[in-house]
Coordinates of C-alpha atoms in Angstrom, one line a residue:
Chain A
M1 CA -42.8 -116.6 -61.5
S2 CA -46.5 -116.2 -61.1
T3 CA -46.4 -116.6 -57.3
A4 CA -43.8 -113.9 -57.0
D5 CA -45.8 -111.7 -59.3
T6 CA -49.0 -112.1 -57.3
A7 CA -47.1 -111.5 -54.1
A8 CA -45.8 -108.3 -55.4
E9 CA -49.1 -107.3 -56.8
R10 CA -50.8 -108.0 -53.4
L11 CA -48.1 -105.9 -51.7
L12 CA -48.7 -103.1 -54.1
E13 CA -52.5 -103.4 -53.6
R14 CA -52.0 -103.3 -49.8
A15 CA -49.8 -100.3 -50.2
S16 CA -52.2 -98.4 -52.3
D17 CA -54.9 -99.3 -49.9
V18 CA -53.0 -97.8 -47.1
I19 CA -52.2 -94.7 -49.1
R20 CA -55.9 -94.4 -50.0
R21 CA -56.9 -94.6 -46.4
L22 CA -54.3 -92.2 -45.3
L23 CA -55.4 -89.8 -48.0
D24 CA -58.9 -90.1 -46.8
H25 CA -58.0 -88.6 -43.5
P26 CA -57.5 -84.8 -43.3
L27 CA -54.5 -85.1 -41.0
L28 CA -52.1 -85.9 -43.7
W29 CA -53.2 -82.9 -45.8
L30 CA -53.1 -80.5 -42.9
A31 CA -49.9 -81.8 -41.2
P32 CA -47.3 -79.8 -43.1
A33 CA -49.2 -76.5 -42.7
L34 CA -50.0 -77.1 -39.0
L35 CA -46.4 -78.1 -38.4
A36 CA -45.1 -74.9 -40.0
L37 CA -47.6 -72.9 -38.0
A38 CA -46.6 -74.6 -34.7
V39 CA -42.9 -74.3 -35.2
F40 CA -42.6 -70.8 -36.7
Q41 CA -45.5 -69.0 -35.2
L42 CA -46.8 -70.7 -32.1
Y43 CA -43.4 -71.6 -30.7
P44 CA -41.9 -68.1 -31.1
M45 CA -45.0 -66.6 -29.5
A46 CA -44.8 -68.9 -26.6
E47 CA -41.1 -68.2 -26.3
A48 CA -41.9 -64.4 -26.4
I49 CA -44.3 -64.8 -23.5
L50 CA -41.8 -66.9 -21.5
M51 CA -39.0 -64.5 -22.3
S52 CA -41.1 -61.6 -21.0
L53 CA -41.2 -63.2 -17.6
T54 CA -37.4 -63.3 -17.4
N55 CA -34.6 -60.8 -17.2
E56 CA -32.8 -62.4 -20.2
S57 CA -30.2 -60.3 -21.8
L58 CA -28.0 -60.5 -24.8
I59 CA -24.9 -59.6 -22.8
R60 CA -25.4 -61.7 -19.7
P61 CA -25.1 -65.5 -20.0
S62 CA -27.6 -66.4 -17.3
F63 CA -31.0 -65.2 -16.5
E64 CA -33.8 -65.9 -14.0
F65 CA -37.6 -65.7 -13.9
V66 CA -38.8 -62.4 -12.6
G67 CA -42.5 -62.9 -12.9
L68 CA -44.3 -59.8 -14.1
E69 CA -41.5 -57.5 -13.2
Q70 CA -40.9 -56.5 -16.8
Y71 CA -44.5 -55.5 -17.2
V72 CA -44.5 -53.5 -14.0
R73 CA -41.4 -51.7 -15.0
L74 CA -42.8 -51.0 -18.4
A75 CA -46.0 -49.6 -17.0
S76 CA -44.0 -47.2 -14.7
D77 CA -41.6 -46.1 -17.5
P78 CA -42.6 -42.7 -18.9
Q79 CA -40.7 -43.7 -22.1
F80 CA -43.1 -46.6 -22.7
W81 CA -46.0 -44.2 -22.4
E82 CA -44.3 -41.8 -24.8
M83 CA -44.0 -44.7 -27.3
I84 CA -47.6 -45.5 -26.8
R85 CA -48.5 -41.9 -27.5
I86 CA -46.4 -41.7 -30.7
T87 CA -47.8 -45.1 -31.9
A88 CA -51.3 -43.8 -31.2
I89 CA -50.7 -40.6 -33.1
Y90 CA -49.1 -42.4 -36.0
A91 CA -51.8 -45.0 -36.2
F92 CA -54.7 -42.6 -35.8
F93 CA -53.6 -40.2 -38.5
S94 CA -52.5 -43.0 -40.8
V95 CA -55.8 -44.7 -40.5
V96 CA -57.8 -41.6 -41.1
L97 CA -55.7 -40.6 -44.1
H98 CA -55.8 -44.2 -45.5
V99 CA -59.5 -44.5 -45.3
L100 CA -60.4 -41.0 -46.5
L101 CA -57.9 -41.1 -49.4
G102 CA -59.0 -44.7 -50.3
L103 CA -62.6 -43.7 -50.2
V104 CA -62.2 -40.7 -52.4
L105 CA -60.1 -42.6 -54.9
A106 CA -62.4 -45.6 -55.0
L107 CA -65.4 -43.3 -55.6
A108 CA -63.5 -41.4 -58.3
I109 CA -62.4 -44.6 -60.1
D110 CA -65.9 -46.1 -59.8
Y111 CA -67.3 -42.9 -61.2
G112 CA -64.8 -42.9 -64.0
V113 CA -65.5 -46.5 -64.9
R114 CA -69.3 -45.8 -65.1
R115 CA -68.9 -42.5 -67.0
G116 CA -66.3 -43.9 -69.3
L117 CA -63.7 -41.3 -68.3
R118 CA -60.1 -41.9 -69.3
G119 CA -57.3 -42.5 -66.8
H120 CA -59.1 -44.5 -64.1
L121 CA -57.0 -47.6 -64.9
T122 CA -53.7 -45.5 -64.8
T123 CA -54.8 -44.0 -61.5
R124 CA -55.5 -47.4 -60.0
V125 CA -52.2 -48.9 -61.3
S126 CA -50.3 -45.9 -59.9
V127 CA -51.8 -46.2 -56.5
L128 CA -51.1 -50.0 -56.4
L129 CA -47.6 -49.4 -57.7
A130 CA -46.7 -47.7 -54.4
W131 CA -48.1 -50.6 -52.5
I132 CA -45.8 -53.2 -54.0
V133 CA -42.6 -51.3 -53.4
P134 CA -40.7 -53.0 -50.5
G135 CA -41.1 -51.3 -47.2
I136 CA -37.4 -50.6 -46.7
I137 CA -37.2 -49.0 -50.1
I138 CA -40.3 -46.9 -49.4
G139 CA -38.4 -45.6 -46.4
L140 CA -35.5 -44.8 -48.6
V141 CA -37.6 -43.3 -51.5
W142 CA -39.1 -40.9 -49.0
K143 CA -35.8 -40.2 -47.4
V144 CA -34.6 -39.1 -50.8
M145 CA -37.8 -37.2 -51.4
L146 CA -37.4 -35.3 -48.1
V147 CA -33.7 -34.7 -48.1
E148 CA -33.0 -31.4 -46.5
S149 CA -31.1 -30.1 -49.6
Q150 CA -32.0 -29.4 -53.2
F151 CA -31.7 -33.1 -53.8
G152 CA -34.9 -33.8 -52.0
A153 CA -37.8 -33.3 -54.3
V154 CA -40.1 -31.5 -51.8
N155 CA -37.4 -29.1 -50.7
H156 CA -36.4 -28.6 -54.3
F157 CA -39.9 -27.3 -55.2
L158 CA -40.2 -25.4 -51.9
G159 CA -36.9 -23.8 -52.8
V160 CA -38.4 -22.7 -56.2
L161 CA -41.1 -21.0 -54.2
G162 CA -38.5 -19.4 -52.0
I163 CA -39.4 -21.5 -48.9
G164 CA -37.2 -23.7 -46.9
P165 CA -35.3 -25.9 -46.7
V166 CA -37.7 -27.6 -44.4
P167 CA -36.1 -30.1 -41.9
F168 CA -38.5 -32.9 -42.6
R169 CA -36.6 -35.6 -40.8
S170 CA -34.8 -33.6 -38.1
D171 CA -37.7 -31.8 -36.6
P172 CA -39.6 -34.1 -34.3
T173 CA -43.1 -33.1 -35.4
L174 CA -42.3 -32.9 -39.1
A175 CA -40.5 -36.3 -38.9
L176 CA -43.7 -37.9 -37.5
I177 CA -45.7 -36.3 -40.2
S178 CA -43.3 -37.5 -42.8
T179 CA -43.6 -41.1 -41.6
I180 CA -47.4 -40.8 -41.7
I181 CA -47.3 -39.5 -45.2
A182 CA -44.9 -42.2 -46.4
G183 CA -47.1 -44.8 -44.7
T184 CA -50.2 -43.5 -46.4
W185 CA -48.4 -43.4 -49.7
R186 CA -47.9 -47.1 -49.4
G187 CA -51.1 -48.3 -47.8
T188 CA -53.8 -46.3 -49.6
A189 CA -53.9 -49.0 -52.4
F190 CA -55.3 -51.4 -49.9
T191 CA -58.1 -49.2 -48.6
M192 CA -58.9 -48.1 -52.2
I193 CA -59.2 -51.6 -53.5
M194 CA -61.2 -52.8 -50.5
I195 CA -63.7 -49.9 -50.8
Y196 CA -63.9 -50.2 -54.5
G197 CA -64.8 -53.9 -54.1
G198 CA -67.4 -52.8 -51.6
L199 CA -68.9 -50.2 -54.1
Q200 CA -69.3 -53.0 -56.7
R201 CA -71.5 -54.9 -54.2
V202 CA -74.0 -52.0 -53.7
P203 CA -77.2 -53.1 -55.4
Q204 CA -78.0 -50.8 -58.3
R205 CA -81.8 -50.9 -57.5
L206 CA -81.1 -48.9 -54.4
Y207 CA -79.7 -46.1 -56.5
E208 CA -82.7 -46.3 -58.9
A209 CA -85.1 -46.2 -56.0
A210 CA -83.3 -43.2 -54.5
R211 CA -83.4 -41.4 -57.9
V212 CA -87.1 -42.1 -58.2
D213 CA -87.5 -40.5 -54.8
G214 CA -85.8 -37.4 -56.2
A215 CA -82.5 -37.8 -54.3
G216 CA -79.6 -35.8 -55.7
R217 CA -76.1 -37.1 -56.0
W218 CA -75.0 -36.1 -52.5
D219 CA -78.2 -37.5 -51.0
R220 CA -77.6 -40.8 -52.8
F221 CA -74.0 -40.9 -51.5
R222 CA -75.1 -40.0 -48.0
H223 CA -78.1 -42.3 -47.8
V224 CA -77.3 -45.2 -50.1
T225 CA -73.6 -45.5 -50.7
L226 CA -72.3 -44.8 -47.2
P227 CA -74.7 -47.0 -45.3
Q228 CA -74.1 -49.8 -47.8
L229 CA -70.3 -49.4 -47.4
K230 CA -70.4 -49.4 -43.7
P231 CA -69.3 -53.0 -43.1
V232 CA -66.5 -52.8 -45.6
L233 CA -65.3 -49.5 -44.2
F234 CA -65.4 -51.0 -40.7
I235 CA -63.4 -54.1 -41.7
T236 CA -60.9 -52.0 -43.7
T237 CA -60.4 -49.6 -40.8
V238 CA -59.7 -52.5 -38.4
L239 CA -57.2 -54.1 -40.8
V240 CA -55.4 -50.8 -41.5
T241 CA -55.2 -50.1 -37.8
I242 CA -53.5 -53.5 -37.3
Y243 CA -51.0 -52.8 -40.1
A244 CA -50.4 -49.3 -38.7
L245 CA -49.7 -50.5 -35.2
N246 CA -47.2 -53.0 -36.5
T247 CA -45.3 -50.7 -38.9
F248 CA -41.7 -51.4 -38.8
D249 CA -39.6 -51.5 -41.9
L250 CA -40.7 -48.2 -43.4
I251 CA -40.0 -46.1 -40.3
F252 CA -36.8 -48.1 -39.6
A253 CA -35.4 -47.0 -43.0
L254 CA -36.9 -43.5 -43.1
T255 CA -36.1 -42.1 -39.7
G256 CA -34.8 -45.1 -37.7
G257 CA -37.1 -43.9 -34.9
G258 CA -35.4 -40.5 -34.7
P259 CA -34.8 -37.6 -34.3
G260 CA -34.3 -38.7 -30.7
R261 CA -37.3 -41.0 -30.2
A262 CA -39.8 -38.8 -32.0
T263 CA -40.9 -41.5 -34.5
Q264 CA -40.2 -44.5 -32.3
V265 CA -43.4 -46.5 -32.6
L266 CA -43.9 -49.7 -30.5
A267 CA -42.3 -52.1 -33.0
L268 CA -39.2 -49.9 -33.2
F269 CA -39.2 -49.4 -29.4
M270 CA -39.3 -53.2 -29.0
Y271 CA -36.5 -53.7 -31.5
Q272 CA -34.3 -51.1 -29.8
E273 CA -34.9 -52.5 -26.3
A274 CA -34.2 -56.1 -27.4
F275 CA -31.3 -55.6 -29.9
Q276 CA -29.7 -52.3 -29.2
D277 CA -30.1 -52.2 -25.4
Y278 CA -29.8 -56.0 -25.3
A279 CA -32.7 -56.3 -22.9
L280 CA -34.5 -59.4 -24.4
G281 CA -36.9 -59.8 -21.5
R282 CA -38.0 -56.2 -21.8
G283 CA -38.3 -56.4 -25.6
A284 CA -40.4 -59.6 -25.2
A285 CA -42.7 -57.8 -22.8
I286 CA -43.3 -55.1 -25.4
A287 CA -43.9 -57.9 -28.0
V288 CA -46.6 -59.3 -25.7
V289 CA -48.2 -55.9 -25.4
M290 CA -48.3 -55.8 -29.2
L291 CA -49.6 -59.3 -29.4
V292 CA -52.5 -58.4 -27.0
A293 CA -53.3 -55.3 -29.1
N294 CA -53.3 -57.5 -32.3
L295 CA -55.6 -60.0 -30.7
L296 CA -58.0 -57.4 -29.4
L297 CA -58.2 -55.9 -32.9
T298 CA -58.7 -59.3 -34.4
G299 CA -61.6 -59.8 -32.1
V300 CA -63.1 -56.5 -33.4
Y301 CA -62.5 -57.7 -37.0
L302 CA -64.3 -61.0 -36.3
Y303 CA -67.1 -59.1 -34.7
A304 CA -67.2 -56.9 -37.9
F305 CA -67.9 -60.0 -40.0
D306 CA -70.9 -60.8 -37.8
V307 CA -72.1 -57.3 -38.2
G308 CA -71.5 -57.6 -41.9
D309 CA -73.5 -60.8 -42.0
E310 CA -76.5 -59.2 -40.4
I311 CA -76.6 -56.4 -42.9
Chain B
M1 CA -56.4 -54.1 -67.4
S2 CA -59.1 -56.7 -68.0
G3 CA -60.5 -55.9 -64.6
D4 CA -61.8 -52.8 -66.3
T5 CA -62.6 -54.4 -69.6
D6 CA -64.9 -56.7 -67.6
R7 CA -66.8 -53.6 -66.5
N8 CA -66.7 -52.0 -69.8
G9 CA -68.1 -55.2 -71.3
E10 CA -71.5 -54.2 -69.9
P11 CA -72.0 -50.8 -71.4
D12 CA -75.7 -50.9 -71.3
V13 CA -75.9 -51.4 -67.6
T14 CA -73.4 -48.5 -67.2
A15 CA -75.4 -46.2 -69.5
T16 CA -78.9 -47.0 -68.3
G17 CA -78.5 -48.7 -65.0
R18 CA -76.9 -45.7 -63.2
P19 CA -76.6 -42.6 -65.4
D20 CA -74.9 -40.5 -62.8
G21 CA -76.3 -37.1 -62.8
G22 CA -79.2 -38.3 -64.8
L23 CA -81.4 -35.9 -62.9
T24 CA -79.1 -32.9 -62.9
D25 CA -78.3 -32.7 -66.6
V26 CA -81.3 -33.9 -68.4
G27 CA -81.0 -34.6 -72.1
R28 CA -77.3 -35.2 -72.0
V29 CA -76.2 -38.1 -74.3
T30 CA -75.4 -40.8 -71.9
N31 CA -74.9 -43.7 -74.2
R32 CA -71.2 -43.8 -74.9
E33 CA -71.5 -46.5 -77.5
S34 CA -73.3 -44.1 -79.8
A35 CA -70.7 -41.5 -79.3
T36 CA -67.8 -43.9 -80.2
A37 CA -69.7 -44.9 -83.3
G38 CA -69.3 -41.3 -84.6
P39 CA -67.5 -40.8 -87.9
T40 CA -64.3 -38.9 -87.1
V41 CA -61.9 -38.6 -84.2
L42 CA -62.4 -34.9 -84.1
D43 CA -66.1 -35.3 -83.8
R44 CA -65.7 -37.8 -81.0
V45 CA -63.3 -35.5 -79.1
R46 CA -65.8 -32.6 -79.6
T47 CA -68.7 -34.6 -78.3
E48 CA -66.7 -35.9 -75.4
L49 CA -65.6 -32.4 -74.4
A50 CA -69.2 -31.1 -74.7
E51 CA -70.4 -33.9 -72.4
L52 CA -67.9 -33.1 -69.6
T53 CA -69.6 -32.0 -66.5
V54 CA -68.0 -30.1 -63.6
L55 CA -67.8 -33.3 -61.6
D56 CA -66.0 -35.0 -64.5
L57 CA -63.4 -32.3 -64.5
A58 CA -63.0 -32.6 -60.7
V59 CA -62.5 -36.3 -61.0
Y60 CA -60.0 -35.8 -63.8
A61 CA -58.1 -33.3 -61.5
L62 CA -58.2 -35.9 -58.8
Y63 CA -56.7 -38.6 -61.2
V64 CA -53.9 -36.3 -62.1
T65 CA -53.1 -35.4 -58.5
A66 CA -53.3 -39.0 -57.4
I67 CA -51.0 -40.2 -60.3
A68 CA -48.6 -37.4 -59.5
F69 CA -48.5 -38.2 -55.8
F70 CA -48.1 -42.0 -56.2
V71 CA -45.8 -42.1 -59.2
F72 CA -43.7 -39.0 -58.8
P73 CA -41.5 -40.3 -55.9
V74 CA -40.6 -43.3 -57.9
L75 CA -39.8 -41.2 -60.9
W76 CA -37.8 -38.7 -58.8
V77 CA -35.7 -41.5 -57.4
A78 CA -35.1 -43.1 -60.8
S79 CA -34.1 -39.7 -62.1
A80 CA -31.8 -39.0 -59.2
S81 CA -30.1 -42.3 -59.6
L82 CA -29.1 -41.5 -63.2
R83 CA -27.5 -38.1 -62.6
P84 CA -23.7 -37.7 -62.8
A85 CA -21.8 -37.4 -59.5
G86 CA -22.2 -34.0 -57.9
E87 CA -25.0 -32.8 -60.2
L88 CA -27.9 -31.4 -58.2
F89 CA -31.3 -30.9 -59.7
S90 CA -31.1 -27.8 -61.8
Y91 CA -33.5 -24.9 -62.2
P92 CA -35.9 -25.0 -63.9
F93 CA -36.7 -28.5 -62.8
R94 CA -36.2 -31.3 -65.4
L95 CA -37.1 -34.9 -64.6
V96 CA -35.1 -36.3 -67.4
P97 CA -31.4 -35.5 -66.6
G98 CA -29.5 -33.6 -69.2
E99 CA -26.6 -36.0 -68.8
V100 CA -27.1 -39.6 -67.8
S101 CA -24.5 -41.4 -65.7
L102 CA -24.5 -45.0 -64.5
S103 CA -21.8 -44.5 -61.9
A104 CA -24.3 -44.8 -59.0
Y105 CA -25.4 -48.2 -60.3
R106 CA -21.8 -49.3 -60.7
Q107 CA -21.3 -48.3 -57.1
V108 CA -24.3 -50.4 -56.0
F109 CA -23.2 -53.4 -58.0
R110 CA -19.7 -53.2 -56.5
A111 CA -21.3 -53.2 -53.0
G112 CA -22.8 -56.7 -53.7
M113 CA -26.1 -56.1 -55.5
V114 CA -25.6 -59.2 -57.6
S115 CA -25.4 -61.4 -54.5
W116 CA -28.4 -59.7 -52.9
L117 CA -30.5 -60.2 -56.1
F118 CA -29.4 -63.8 -56.3
N119 CA -30.3 -64.5 -52.6
S120 CA -33.6 -62.8 -52.9
T121 CA -34.4 -64.7 -56.1
L122 CA -33.5 -68.0 -54.5
V123 CA -35.5 -67.3 -51.3
T124 CA -38.5 -66.1 -53.3
I125 CA -38.6 -69.1 -55.7
F126 CA -38.1 -71.7 -53.0
G127 CA -40.2 -69.8 -50.5
V128 CA -43.2 -69.4 -52.8
S129 CA -43.1 -73.0 -54.0
S130 CA -42.9 -74.3 -50.4
I131 CA -45.7 -72.0 -49.3
L132 CA -47.8 -73.4 -52.2
A133 CA -46.8 -77.0 -51.5
V134 CA -48.0 -76.7 -47.9
S135 CA -51.1 -74.5 -48.3
V136 CA -52.7 -76.1 -51.3
P137 CA -53.2 -79.5 -49.6
A138 CA -54.3 -77.7 -46.4
A139 CA -56.8 -75.6 -48.3
Y140 CA -58.1 -78.7 -50.0
A141 CA -58.6 -80.4 -46.6
F142 CA -60.5 -77.4 -45.2
S143 CA -62.7 -77.3 -48.2
R144 CA -63.3 -81.0 -48.8
F145 CA -63.2 -82.8 -45.5
E146 CA -65.8 -82.7 -42.7
F147 CA -64.1 -83.3 -39.4
T148 CA -64.6 -82.2 -35.9
G149 CA -62.8 -79.1 -35.0
R150 CA -62.6 -77.9 -38.6
R151 CA -64.2 -74.5 -37.9
G152 CA -62.0 -74.1 -34.8
L153 CA -58.9 -74.9 -36.7
L154 CA -59.9 -72.5 -39.5
G155 CA -60.3 -69.8 -36.8
V156 CA -56.8 -70.5 -35.6
V157 CA -55.5 -70.1 -39.1
L158 CA -57.3 -66.8 -39.5
L159 CA -56.0 -65.7 -36.1
F160 CA -52.4 -66.3 -37.2
Q161 CA -53.1 -64.4 -40.4
M162 CA -54.0 -61.4 -38.4
I163 CA -51.1 -61.4 -36.0
S164 CA -48.1 -59.4 -37.3
P165 CA -44.8 -61.3 -37.7
V166 CA -43.1 -58.3 -36.2
I167 CA -44.1 -59.6 -32.8
I168 CA -41.9 -62.7 -33.0
I169 CA -38.6 -60.9 -33.8
V170 CA -37.4 -60.8 -30.2
P171 CA -37.5 -64.5 -29.6
L172 CA -36.7 -65.3 -33.2
Y173 CA -33.0 -65.3 -32.8
T174 CA -33.2 -67.8 -30.0
V175 CA -35.8 -69.9 -31.7
M176 CA -33.9 -70.1 -35.0
S177 CA -30.6 -71.0 -33.3
S178 CA -32.2 -73.7 -31.2
L179 CA -33.6 -75.2 -34.5
G180 CA -30.1 -74.9 -36.1
L181 CA -31.6 -72.6 -38.7
L182 CA -29.9 -69.3 -37.9
R183 CA -28.0 -67.8 -40.8
T184 CA -29.4 -70.2 -43.3
R185 CA -31.5 -69.5 -46.3
A186 CA -33.5 -72.7 -45.6
G187 CA -34.3 -71.3 -42.2
L188 CA -35.7 -68.1 -43.7
I189 CA -37.7 -70.0 -46.3
L190 CA -39.2 -72.3 -43.7
L191 CA -40.0 -69.2 -41.6
Y192 CA -41.8 -67.7 -44.5
V193 CA -43.8 -70.9 -44.9
G194 CA -44.9 -70.6 -41.3
I195 CA -45.7 -66.9 -41.6
Q196 CA -47.5 -66.8 -45.0
T197 CA -49.3 -70.1 -45.0
P198 CA -52.4 -68.8 -43.1
F199 CA -53.2 -66.1 -45.7
S200 CA -52.6 -68.6 -48.5
I201 CA -54.8 -71.3 -47.1
W202 CA -57.5 -68.8 -46.5
L203 CA -57.4 -67.5 -50.0
L204 CA -57.1 -70.9 -51.6
K205 CA -59.9 -72.4 -49.6
G206 CA -62.2 -69.8 -51.1
Y207 CA -61.3 -71.0 -54.6
F208 CA -61.7 -74.7 -53.7
D209 CA -65.1 -73.8 -52.2
T210 CA -66.3 -72.5 -55.6
I211 CA -65.6 -75.8 -57.4
P212 CA -68.7 -78.1 -57.3
R213 CA -68.2 -81.3 -55.4
E214 CA -69.7 -83.2 -58.2
L215 CA -66.3 -83.1 -59.9
D216 CA -64.8 -84.9 -56.9
Y217 CA -67.5 -87.5 -56.9
A218 CA -67.1 -88.2 -60.6
A219 CA -63.3 -88.6 -60.2
R220 CA -63.9 -90.8 -57.3
I221 CA -66.2 -93.1 -59.3
D222 CA -63.5 -93.3 -62.0
G223 CA -61.2 -94.7 -59.4
C224 CA -59.1 -91.7 -58.5
N225 CA -57.9 -91.4 -54.9
R226 CA -57.9 -87.9 -53.3
L227 CA -54.4 -87.0 -54.4
Q228 CA -55.2 -88.0 -58.0
T229 CA -58.5 -86.1 -57.8
L230 CA -56.6 -83.0 -56.7
R231 CA -53.9 -83.3 -59.3
H232 CA -56.0 -84.2 -62.3
V233 CA -59.4 -82.7 -61.6
L234 CA -59.2 -79.8 -59.2
L235 CA -55.9 -78.3 -59.9
R236 CA -57.0 -76.8 -63.2
P237 CA -60.1 -74.9 -61.9
V238 CA -58.2 -73.8 -58.9
A239 CA -55.2 -72.5 -60.9
P240 CA -56.3 -68.8 -60.9
G241 CA -56.3 -69.0 -57.1
I242 CA -52.9 -70.6 -57.1
A243 CA -51.6 -67.8 -59.4
V244 CA -53.0 -65.1 -57.1
V245 CA -51.4 -66.7 -54.0
A246 CA -48.1 -67.2 -55.9
I247 CA -48.0 -63.5 -56.9
F248 CA -48.9 -62.3 -53.5
N249 CA -46.3 -64.4 -51.8
T250 CA -43.7 -63.3 -54.4
V251 CA -44.2 -59.7 -53.5
L252 CA -44.2 -60.4 -49.7
T253 CA -41.2 -62.6 -49.8
W254 CA -39.2 -60.4 -52.1
S255 CA -39.9 -57.3 -49.9
E256 CA -39.8 -58.8 -46.5
F257 CA -37.2 -57.2 -44.3
V258 CA -37.4 -57.6 -40.5
L259 CA -37.4 -61.4 -40.4
A260 CA -34.7 -61.7 -43.0
F261 CA -32.7 -59.2 -41.1
T262 CA -33.0 -61.1 -37.9
V263 CA -32.2 -64.5 -39.4
L264 CA -29.5 -63.5 -42.0
G265 CA -28.5 -60.0 -40.9
S266 CA -25.1 -61.1 -39.5
E267 CA -24.1 -63.1 -42.5
S268 CA -23.4 -60.7 -45.3
R269 CA -23.0 -63.3 -48.1
L270 CA -26.7 -64.4 -47.5
H271 CA -28.2 -60.9 -47.5
T272 CA -31.4 -60.4 -49.5
I273 CA -32.2 -57.3 -51.3
S274 CA -33.9 -55.5 -48.5
I275 CA -31.1 -56.2 -46.0
G276 CA -28.4 -55.4 -48.5
I277 CA -30.0 -52.1 -49.4
Y278 CA -30.6 -51.2 -45.8
K279 CA -27.0 -51.9 -44.9
F280 CA -25.8 -50.1 -48.0
Q281 CA -27.6 -46.9 -47.1
G282 CA -26.2 -47.1 -43.6
Q283 CA -22.7 -47.1 -45.1
Y284 CA -23.3 -44.5 -47.7
G285 CA -25.2 -42.2 -45.4
N286 CA -25.7 -39.1 -47.6
D287 CA -24.8 -40.4 -51.0
W288 CA -28.4 -40.0 -52.3
R289 CA -27.6 -41.0 -55.8
A290 CA -26.3 -44.3 -54.7
I291 CA -29.2 -44.9 -52.4
A292 CA -31.6 -43.9 -55.2
A293 CA -29.9 -46.4 -57.5
A294 CA -30.1 -49.2 -55.0
S295 CA -33.8 -48.4 -54.5
V296 CA -34.5 -48.6 -58.2
I297 CA -32.8 -52.0 -58.6
G298 CA -34.6 -53.3 -55.5
M299 CA -38.1 -52.4 -56.8
L300 CA -37.6 -52.9 -60.5
P301 CA -38.3 -56.7 -60.6
L302 CA -41.5 -56.3 -58.6
V303 CA -42.7 -53.3 -60.6
V304 CA -42.2 -55.3 -63.8
V305 CA -44.0 -58.4 -62.5
F306 CA -46.7 -56.2 -61.1
L307 CA -47.4 -54.1 -64.2
G308 CA -48.1 -57.4 -66.0
L309 CA -50.2 -59.0 -63.4
Q310 CA -51.8 -56.1 -61.4
R311 CA -55.4 -57.3 -61.8
Y312 CA -54.6 -60.5 -59.9
F313 CA -53.4 -58.3 -57.0
V314 CA -56.7 -56.7 -56.9
K315 CA -58.4 -60.0 -56.7
G316 CA -56.1 -61.2 -54.0
L317 CA -56.4 -58.1 -51.8
V318 CA -60.2 -58.2 -51.8
E319 CA -60.7 -61.9 -51.6
G320 CA -58.0 -62.4 -48.9
S321 CA -59.5 -59.9 -46.6
L322 CA -63.2 -59.9 -47.2
K323 CA -64.0 -63.5 -46.8
G324 CA -66.4 -64.4 -44.0
Q325 CA -66.5 -68.0 -42.7

């Protein structure tokens, strides 16, 4: 009995020793995460790059490698440049509105907290509320808001004023403006919180020093707050630009890229090429273009951290 | 809420550290504590009104505008969803409908809302637990091990965090079918693990880094191996971080559309809420009441969760994005 026991004990000890040694190596801890990343991020990305070098299609069974042909065709396609233009307009105005609105709200909430004004919490919660609504539903909420009949809130009130109905989603320019507003409605929470966080890190002694020097409120904002916020503003801008460039669900639900192709940003263009025109290779080439844009902006983001460290 | 109470907990700093406008309106009572100590409510209101500056009023106006802009669309949609069939919004405008009807909701439930809710709940619960199960150990490793290539690997993780998942939708169909995961909930859940792990690791590592290593050493001396140390010693102090990551991933997983659409879109019995609602609105084109009702049901669970836990969102947003190496 005792020999069997000690054998079992020894086995157990050996096992726990092996476990301990395994646990002392980082690989075991990292393996599941790295595996998930490799299979569900790296593999699809590699697949996208490979696909972009073929003429693969959803309706043809076979395909061959065509080298860089997809890219060459893309570059000579006026439609592609039109999408780039629309994406740039969408991203530019979204980012400007996000940052401006976020900055104003963050300052107002910070001011309210310090002055003990009421309603700063309600304001913050309201802005954040918009941010957690699922993208598809945001598209639909704004679709309902902008319906071109009395059912749409905006046209309802314009009607009261004797204006309209305004074709928010069927006029190309207005449709693009509508997507920008809906996007800003969702994303401002992010910039507001980031900038508010930045405001909390501004050393109070700087304000005191400025006040001693006789600086008024505007001067203090201009010469203390803004320079101190610069790193945060920069990082926030880069992040919002990345989000804006990759917007999909909201526009997909709000306008579907229309009217015509007036709101077809890159992600929707990619989707349409790949799944509605069945040109997987071409869609993949657009995906790679987006990937490169993402990587470039990430580079800027990392650079921003270095800048932030220096300050 | 307590995000603000934290700040209000230091009234002296607020009152004396940065009396905004201290130069412009000299002699104004800045100490709010003395004002609240006043005898009657009326007095208090009167002093507060007397203290209001032009800037205060401007800020109040901004609050009202912001609340209206951000909350009104949600209220309008909720209001629209409750109106009886055929009723348009009447003049003068009333947000609360005169007659409430649930017919739009009945329509949405008949279209399969229960199944969408079920699928989303399932995907969210298993998705978030899997994300945590994978990213907590990884974050621990990045925080507690010294190994060659650690920084490089962390950089790779950060890189994946920055790249939008939208990019992989073109090859996703092929990838998922080659893995045998197309049209399966498990496939979508695993995909979410791959997509959302980087952000989770990044955030959790920050929490692990704040815990003193002395705790690890003490546990070690007591004979704990690393897993026991993590479970019995580190898990409790890191719990707030786990909560933040869980909440964040709940919102993302519940809301996610484009990946779910690609993986499950062709299998209607597996549709999640976002897919279901998208398809629903495609079918019911101009039935705005029905679309409004579907939207309300789709956002309600998140809104409830969020209103209870919003201060953790704030933490997660800031900490997830503003962390240098």
